[in-house]
XYZ file of C-alpha atoms in Angstrom:
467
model
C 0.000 0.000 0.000
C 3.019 2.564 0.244
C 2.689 5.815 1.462
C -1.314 5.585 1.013
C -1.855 3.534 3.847
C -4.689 5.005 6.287
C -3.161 6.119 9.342
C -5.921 5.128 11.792
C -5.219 1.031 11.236
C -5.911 -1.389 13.664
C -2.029 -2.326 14.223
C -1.788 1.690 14.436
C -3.779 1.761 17.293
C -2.385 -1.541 18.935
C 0.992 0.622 19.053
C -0.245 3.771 20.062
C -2.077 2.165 22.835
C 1.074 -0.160 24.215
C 3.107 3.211 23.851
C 0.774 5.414 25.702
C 0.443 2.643 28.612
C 4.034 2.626 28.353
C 3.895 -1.503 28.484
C 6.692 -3.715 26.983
C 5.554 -6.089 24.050
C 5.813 -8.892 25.946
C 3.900 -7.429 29.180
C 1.135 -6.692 26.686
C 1.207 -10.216 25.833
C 0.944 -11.754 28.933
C -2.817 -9.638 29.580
C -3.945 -9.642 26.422
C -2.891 -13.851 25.755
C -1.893 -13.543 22.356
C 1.823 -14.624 21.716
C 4.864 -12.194 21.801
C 5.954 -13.300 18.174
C 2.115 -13.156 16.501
C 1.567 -9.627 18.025
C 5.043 -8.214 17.085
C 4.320 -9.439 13.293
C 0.475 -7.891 13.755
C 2.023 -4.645 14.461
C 4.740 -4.643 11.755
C 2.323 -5.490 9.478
C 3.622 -8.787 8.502
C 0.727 -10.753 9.523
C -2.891 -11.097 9.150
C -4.710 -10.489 12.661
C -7.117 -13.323 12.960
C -10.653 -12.788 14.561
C -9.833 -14.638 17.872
C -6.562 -12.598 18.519
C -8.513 -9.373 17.699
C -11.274 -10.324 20.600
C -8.511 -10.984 23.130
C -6.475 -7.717 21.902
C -10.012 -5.743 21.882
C -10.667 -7.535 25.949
C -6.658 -6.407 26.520
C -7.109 -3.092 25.849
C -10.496 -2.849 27.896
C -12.514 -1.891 24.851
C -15.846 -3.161 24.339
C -16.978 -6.426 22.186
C -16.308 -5.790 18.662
C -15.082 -2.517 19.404
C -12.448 -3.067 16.262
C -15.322 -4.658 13.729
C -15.617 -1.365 11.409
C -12.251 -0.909 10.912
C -11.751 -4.498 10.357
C -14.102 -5.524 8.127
C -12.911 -2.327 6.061
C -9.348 -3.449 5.894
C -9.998 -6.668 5.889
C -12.836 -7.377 3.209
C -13.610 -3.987 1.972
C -9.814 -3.011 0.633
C -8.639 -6.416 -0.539
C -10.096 -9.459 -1.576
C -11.477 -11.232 1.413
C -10.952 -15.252 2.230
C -14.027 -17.432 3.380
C -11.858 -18.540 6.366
C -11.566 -15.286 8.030
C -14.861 -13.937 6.542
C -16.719 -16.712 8.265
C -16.188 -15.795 12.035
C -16.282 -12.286 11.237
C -19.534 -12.479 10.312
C -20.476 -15.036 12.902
C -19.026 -12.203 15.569
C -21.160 -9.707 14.045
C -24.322 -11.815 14.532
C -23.638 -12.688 18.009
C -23.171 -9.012 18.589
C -25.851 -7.476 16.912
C -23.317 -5.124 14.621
C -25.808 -5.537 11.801
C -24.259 -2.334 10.083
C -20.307 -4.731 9.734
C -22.203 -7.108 8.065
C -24.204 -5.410 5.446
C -20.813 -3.275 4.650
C -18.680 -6.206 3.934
C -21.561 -8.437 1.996
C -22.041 -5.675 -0.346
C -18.146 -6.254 -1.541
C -19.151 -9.987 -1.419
C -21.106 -9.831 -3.675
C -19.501 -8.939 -6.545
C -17.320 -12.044 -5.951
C -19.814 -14.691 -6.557
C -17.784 -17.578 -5.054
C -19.250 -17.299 -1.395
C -22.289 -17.480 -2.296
C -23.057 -21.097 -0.861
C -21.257 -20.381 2.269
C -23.164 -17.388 2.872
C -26.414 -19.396 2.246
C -25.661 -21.952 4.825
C -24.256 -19.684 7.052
C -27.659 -17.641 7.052
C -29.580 -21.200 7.689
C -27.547 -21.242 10.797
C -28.004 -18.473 12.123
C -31.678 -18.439 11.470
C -31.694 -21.861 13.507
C -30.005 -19.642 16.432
C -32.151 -17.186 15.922
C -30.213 -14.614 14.374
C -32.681 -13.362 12.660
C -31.908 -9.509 10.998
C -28.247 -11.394 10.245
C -29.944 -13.944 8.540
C -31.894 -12.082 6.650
C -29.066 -9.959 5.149
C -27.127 -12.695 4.245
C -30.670 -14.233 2.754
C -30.944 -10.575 0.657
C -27.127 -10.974 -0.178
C -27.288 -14.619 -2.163
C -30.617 -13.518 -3.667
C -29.472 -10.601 -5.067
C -26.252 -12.479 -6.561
C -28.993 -14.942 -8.014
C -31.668 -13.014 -9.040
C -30.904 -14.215 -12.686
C -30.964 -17.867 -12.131
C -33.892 -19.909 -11.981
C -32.427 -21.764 -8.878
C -34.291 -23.475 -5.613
C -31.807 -21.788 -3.611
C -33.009 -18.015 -5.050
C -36.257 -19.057 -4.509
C -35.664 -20.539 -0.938
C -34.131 -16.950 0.042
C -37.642 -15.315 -0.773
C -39.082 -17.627 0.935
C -37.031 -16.920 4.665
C -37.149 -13.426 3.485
C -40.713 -13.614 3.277
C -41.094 -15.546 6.814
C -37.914 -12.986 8.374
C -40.337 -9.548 7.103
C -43.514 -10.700 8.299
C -44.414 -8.425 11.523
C -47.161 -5.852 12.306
C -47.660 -3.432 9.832
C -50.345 -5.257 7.180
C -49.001 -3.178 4.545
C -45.741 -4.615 4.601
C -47.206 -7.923 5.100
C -49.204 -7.745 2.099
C -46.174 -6.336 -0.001
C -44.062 -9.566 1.065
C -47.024 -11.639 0.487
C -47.053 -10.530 -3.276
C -42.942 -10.453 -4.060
C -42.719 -13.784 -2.610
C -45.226 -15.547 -4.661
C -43.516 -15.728 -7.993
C -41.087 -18.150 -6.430
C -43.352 -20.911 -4.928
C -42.975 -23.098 -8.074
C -39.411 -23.116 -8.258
C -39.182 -24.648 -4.817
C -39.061 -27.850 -4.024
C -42.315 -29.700 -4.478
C -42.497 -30.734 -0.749
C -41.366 -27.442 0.301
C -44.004 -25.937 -1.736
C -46.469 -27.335 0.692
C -45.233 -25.350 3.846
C -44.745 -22.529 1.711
C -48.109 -22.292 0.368
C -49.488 -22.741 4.102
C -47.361 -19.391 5.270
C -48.726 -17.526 2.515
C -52.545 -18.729 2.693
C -52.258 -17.690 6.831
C -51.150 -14.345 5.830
C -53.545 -13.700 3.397
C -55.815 -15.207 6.138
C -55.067 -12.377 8.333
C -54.872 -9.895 5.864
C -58.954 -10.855 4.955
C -58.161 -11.522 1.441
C -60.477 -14.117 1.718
C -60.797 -15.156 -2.196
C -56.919 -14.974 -1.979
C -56.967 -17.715 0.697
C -59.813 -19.459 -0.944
C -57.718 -20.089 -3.965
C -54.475 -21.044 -2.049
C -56.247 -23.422 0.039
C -57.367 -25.437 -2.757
C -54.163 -25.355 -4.553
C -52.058 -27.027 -0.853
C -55.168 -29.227 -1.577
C -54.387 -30.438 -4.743
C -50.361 -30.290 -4.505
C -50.568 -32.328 -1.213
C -52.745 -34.989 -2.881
C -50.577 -35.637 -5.635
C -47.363 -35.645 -3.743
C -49.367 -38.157 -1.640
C -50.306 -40.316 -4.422
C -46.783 -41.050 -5.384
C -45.149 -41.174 -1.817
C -47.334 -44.182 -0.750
C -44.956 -45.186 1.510
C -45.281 -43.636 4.990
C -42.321 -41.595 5.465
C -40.823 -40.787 8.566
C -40.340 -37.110 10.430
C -36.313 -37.409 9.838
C -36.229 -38.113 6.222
C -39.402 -35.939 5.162
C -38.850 -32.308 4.098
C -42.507 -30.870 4.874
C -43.204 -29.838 8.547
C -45.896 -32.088 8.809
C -47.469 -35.509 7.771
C -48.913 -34.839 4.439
C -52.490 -35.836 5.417
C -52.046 -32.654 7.433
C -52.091 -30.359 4.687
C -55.013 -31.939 3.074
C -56.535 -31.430 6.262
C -55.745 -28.009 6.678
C -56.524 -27.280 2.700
C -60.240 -27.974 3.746
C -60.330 -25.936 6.984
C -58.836 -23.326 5.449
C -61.548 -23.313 2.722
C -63.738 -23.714 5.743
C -62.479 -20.322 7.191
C -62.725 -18.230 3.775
C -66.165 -19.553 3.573
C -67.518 -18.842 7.086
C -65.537 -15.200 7.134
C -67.914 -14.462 3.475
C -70.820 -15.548 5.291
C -71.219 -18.890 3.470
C -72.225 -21.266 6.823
C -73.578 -24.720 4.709
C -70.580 -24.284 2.409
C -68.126 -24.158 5.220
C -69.631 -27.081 7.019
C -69.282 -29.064 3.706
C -65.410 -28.465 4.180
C -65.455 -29.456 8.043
C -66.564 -32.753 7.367
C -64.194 -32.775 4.291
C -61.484 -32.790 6.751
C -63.446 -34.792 9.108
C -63.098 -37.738 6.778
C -59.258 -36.666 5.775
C -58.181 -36.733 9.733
C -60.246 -40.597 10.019
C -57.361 -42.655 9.485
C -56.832 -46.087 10.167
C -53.617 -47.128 11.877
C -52.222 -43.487 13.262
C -48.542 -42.953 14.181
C -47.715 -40.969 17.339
C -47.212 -38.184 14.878
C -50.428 -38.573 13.450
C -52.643 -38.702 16.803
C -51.234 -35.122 18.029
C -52.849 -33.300 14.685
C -55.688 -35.906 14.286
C -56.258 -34.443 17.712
C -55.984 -30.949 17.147
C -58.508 -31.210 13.988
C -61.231 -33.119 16.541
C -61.422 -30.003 18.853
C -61.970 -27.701 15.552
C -64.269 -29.973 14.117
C -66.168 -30.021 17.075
C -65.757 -25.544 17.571
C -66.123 -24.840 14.088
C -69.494 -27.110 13.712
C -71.034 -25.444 16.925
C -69.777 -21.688 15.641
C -71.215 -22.093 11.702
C -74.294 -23.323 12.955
C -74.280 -20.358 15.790
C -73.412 -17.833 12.671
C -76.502 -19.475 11.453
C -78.798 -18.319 13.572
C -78.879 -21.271 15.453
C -78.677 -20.154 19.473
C -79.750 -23.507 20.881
C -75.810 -24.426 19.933
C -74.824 -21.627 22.619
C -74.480 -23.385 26.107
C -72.338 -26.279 24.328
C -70.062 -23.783 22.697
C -69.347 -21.947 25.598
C -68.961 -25.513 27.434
C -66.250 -25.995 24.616
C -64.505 -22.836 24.908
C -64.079 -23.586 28.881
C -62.014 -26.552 27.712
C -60.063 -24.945 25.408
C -59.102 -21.516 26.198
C -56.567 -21.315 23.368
C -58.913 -21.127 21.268
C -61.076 -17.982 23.241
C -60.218 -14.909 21.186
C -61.585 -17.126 17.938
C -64.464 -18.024 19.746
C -65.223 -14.881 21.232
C -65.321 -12.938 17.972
C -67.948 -14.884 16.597
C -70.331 -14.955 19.571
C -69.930 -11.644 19.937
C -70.935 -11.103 16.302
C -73.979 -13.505 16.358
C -75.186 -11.449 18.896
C -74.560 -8.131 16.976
C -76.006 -10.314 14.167
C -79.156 -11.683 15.648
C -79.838 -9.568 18.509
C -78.742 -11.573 21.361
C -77.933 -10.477 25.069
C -74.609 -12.193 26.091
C -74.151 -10.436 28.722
C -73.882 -14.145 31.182
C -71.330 -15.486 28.776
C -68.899 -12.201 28.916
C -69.475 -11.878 32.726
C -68.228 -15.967 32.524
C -64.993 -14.619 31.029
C -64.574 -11.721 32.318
C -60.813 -11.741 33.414
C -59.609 -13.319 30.154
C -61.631 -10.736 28.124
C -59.923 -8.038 30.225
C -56.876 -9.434 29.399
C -57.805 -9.223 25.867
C -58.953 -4.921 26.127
C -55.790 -4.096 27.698
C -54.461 -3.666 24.225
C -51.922 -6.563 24.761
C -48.261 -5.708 23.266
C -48.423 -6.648 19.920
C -45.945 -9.573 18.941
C -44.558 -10.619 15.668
C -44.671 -13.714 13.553
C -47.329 -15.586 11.819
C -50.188 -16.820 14.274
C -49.204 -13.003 15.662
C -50.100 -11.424 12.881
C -53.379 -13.524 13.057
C -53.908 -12.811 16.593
C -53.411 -8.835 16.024
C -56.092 -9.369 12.965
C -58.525 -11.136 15.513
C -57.858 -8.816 18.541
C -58.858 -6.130 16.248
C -62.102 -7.851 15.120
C -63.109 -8.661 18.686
C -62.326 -4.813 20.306
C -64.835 -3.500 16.943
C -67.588 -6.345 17.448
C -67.535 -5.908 21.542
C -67.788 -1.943 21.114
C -71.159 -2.514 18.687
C -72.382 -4.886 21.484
C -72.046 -2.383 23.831
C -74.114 -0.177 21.494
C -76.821 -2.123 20.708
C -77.381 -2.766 24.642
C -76.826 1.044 24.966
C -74.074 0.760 27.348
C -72.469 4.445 24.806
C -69.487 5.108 27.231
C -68.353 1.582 27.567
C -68.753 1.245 23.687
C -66.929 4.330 23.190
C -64.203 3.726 25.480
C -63.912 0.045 23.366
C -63.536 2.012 20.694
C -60.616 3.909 21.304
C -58.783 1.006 21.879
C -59.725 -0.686 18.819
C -58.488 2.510 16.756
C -55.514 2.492 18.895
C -55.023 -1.017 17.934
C -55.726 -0.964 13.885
C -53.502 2.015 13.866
C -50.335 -0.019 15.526
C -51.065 -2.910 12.770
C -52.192 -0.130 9.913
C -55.218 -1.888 9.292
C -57.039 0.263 7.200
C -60.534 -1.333 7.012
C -60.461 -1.434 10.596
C -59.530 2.672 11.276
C -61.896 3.329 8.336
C -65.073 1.735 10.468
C -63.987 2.954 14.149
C -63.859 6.534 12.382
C -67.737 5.675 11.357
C -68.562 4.285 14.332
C -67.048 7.404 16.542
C -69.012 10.011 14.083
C -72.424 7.698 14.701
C -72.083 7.685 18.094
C -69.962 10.638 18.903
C -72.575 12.381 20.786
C -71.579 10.280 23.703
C -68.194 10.536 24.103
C -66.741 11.724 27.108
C -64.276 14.815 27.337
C -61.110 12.092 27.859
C -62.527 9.388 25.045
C -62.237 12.966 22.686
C -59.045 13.731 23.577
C -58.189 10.041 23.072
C -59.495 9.898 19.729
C -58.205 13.426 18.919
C -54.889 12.476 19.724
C -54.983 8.925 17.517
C -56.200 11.120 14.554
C -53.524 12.815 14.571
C -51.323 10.050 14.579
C -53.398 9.311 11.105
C -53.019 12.330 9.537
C -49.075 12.485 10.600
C -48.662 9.154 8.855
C -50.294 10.098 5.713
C -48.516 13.274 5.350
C -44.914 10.929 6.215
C -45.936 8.770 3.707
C -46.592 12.104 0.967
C -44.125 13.560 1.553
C -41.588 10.219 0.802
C -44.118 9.891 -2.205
C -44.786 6.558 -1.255
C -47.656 4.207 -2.703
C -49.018 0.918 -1.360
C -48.776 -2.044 -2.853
């Protein structure tokens, strides 16, 4: 490098600091463990420093973790032409200390030498498996961009953890991974396909894109059925790539159906796909395997037979619902948001069956955090549902300042998610029954408007448009 050499190197500072200290070589040494000879040719240059000398120079010196990564990664991979065996723990140190910003700096120079690009996929499966996630998903964005013109499993197997890693809150963003991810499906592998097509039907599920989900369910249907029909052999978990026994997705292709049905108010056609999986889940001869989800499809049979007919019209089903729901309080939110609709729906006074779960539907109002992740994004669709559908309940019985007070906390909720259907019919409701609002449930509402309006003029002025 000659006379260009940048002066603020990491050897540079290695010397400067066993100057200032006024330490010998050696006694430097001795605290920091690395060997006399290695750190003598570190600091004349001679030698490479690896990554586990630079952690116990970085702990000698008393400087934080990774205190050196910048600089190193710049020198290192950034000004010369970087090796896999000293790339590989640098990035794995980055990871493990969350310096996110190291990693995306050197995989940009990566990428323009394609060789890595294998490593750097199985590297990112690890460190999704440790759950490294952001890391991953860089590395993930790395080997898809240095594939994007190959028709390759692996391209499409890095939209489809990208997809997975982006999923979160916002429904927007949801829905704009939902539709880049798609294209790939078919250029996964056909098992794969099956898990793949599951993801993207739930998020469509809790994105109400019901026809969306409709179609999707039926085609896990038919792809599961014909990968069954040639794997007639019963294949065990170790050696199968799908995450579940493929009677499973059949299963699921049906109550999925089911769902899209009931949610566009078509009761006797979602029945017809509960006992579609009914007969799917009847098998003769279970494994262990097999039992737990044959299980798990029972107790939905049973819920979603009693809560079609109850969307029905049919009340009588009530008492043995709610007997139901006592069982199986995992599945309350579900269950909640459809009694509480019936009643909106038919005029019923449920006031005995809320009183009955009266903690857990506290629990529910307090505008839980909001996680991240699939069934989360599910949950966040449903705890939206059920704050809208409880408010109108309180309406209809005339309870205004309960209802109102509801309210808020639904808008607060679909605002958090950006679930525009949702903000669109609090807004209605508020104007309908604004009359009643108390002087804080105004300022409430005042305030979350503005949150709105600040968002929308954000989004102007970055000229952004939705997908």
């Amino acid at each position: 490098m000659g006379d260009m050499e940048p002066t603020t190197t990491i050897r540079s500072f290695i010397e400067d600091y066993i100057r200032k200290q006024g330490y010998t070589l050696q006694y430097f040494a001795d605290i920091s463990g690395v060997n006399a000879g290695t750190l003598s040719a570190i600091i004349k240059g001679t030698r490479p420093i690896a990554m586990a000398q630079l952690d116990l120079i970085t702990k000698g010196m008393k400087l934080e973790e990774g205190h050196f990564y910048e600089i190193y990664g710049a020198e290192c991979f950034v000004e010369s032409a970087p090796h896999w065996r000293r790339l590989e723990p640098f990035l794995q140190r980055c990871a493990e200390l969350d310096k996110l910003e190291c990693i995306q700096r050197v995989i940009q120079q990566v990428t323009d030498d394609r060789s890595y690009i294998s490593e750097l996929f199985e590297m990112a499966e690890g460190m999704l498996e440790r759950g490294q996630k952001k890391a991953a998903r860089m590395l993930y964005e790395c080997v898809a961009e240095c594939e994007k013109y190959q028709h390759s499993e692996r391209l499409a197997l890095c939209q489809y953890r990208i997809f997975t890693l982006s999923l979160g809150q916002d429904q927007h963003e949801n829905l704009r991974a939902a539709v880049h991810f798609e294209p790939y499906i078919n250029r996964l592998d056909e098992e794969r396909q099956l898990d793949a097509i599951k993801d993207l039907a739930n998020t469509y599920s809790a994105l109400r894109y019901w026809d969306k989900l409709f179609a999707l369910a039926d085609e896990l249907g038919r792809k599961a059925e014909f990968i069954q029909s040639f794997t007639k052999k019963k294949v065990d978990k170790v050696n199968r790539i799908t995450a579940y026994p493929l009677f499973v997705y059949r299963a699921y292709s049906n109550l999925l159906k089911a769902n899209a049905s009931e949610w566009s108010g078509k009761y006797t056609e979602a029945l017809g796909y509960t006992q579609k999986y009914a007969d799917i889940v009847n098998i003769a001869d279970p494994s262990e395997e097999d039992q737990i989800y044959i299980n798990m499809f029972i107790g939905w049979i049973e819920a979603n037979t009693y809560l079609y007919s109850l969307m029905m019209g049919k009340k009588e089903v009530l008492p043995a619902y709610v007997a139901w729901i006592e069982q199986n309080e995992e599945e309350l939110l579900t269950a909640l948001v459809k009694i509480v609709e019936a009643a909106n729906t038919y005029d019923m006074n449920i006031d005995h069956i809320l009183l009955k779960f009266d903690s857990k539907i506290n629990t529910i109002l307090s505008d839980r955090a909001l996680r991240e992740g699939y069934n989360e994004q599910i949950k966040d669709d449903l705890h939206s549902k059920f704050l809208i559908e409880f408010a109108i309940y309180h309406f209809n019985q005339n309870r205004y300042s309960d209802g109102m007070q509801h309210l808020v906390t639904c808008l607060s909720s679909a605002i958090k998610i950006n679930n525009h259907t949702d903000i669109i019919q609090c807004v209605a409701l508020f104007e309908r029954y604004r009359s009643f609002a108390s002087k804080e449930v105004e300022i409430t509402y005042r305030y979350l408007m503005e949150e709105v309006y600040n968002y929308y003029e954000n989004k102007k002025s970055h000229g952004y448009i939705f997908v």
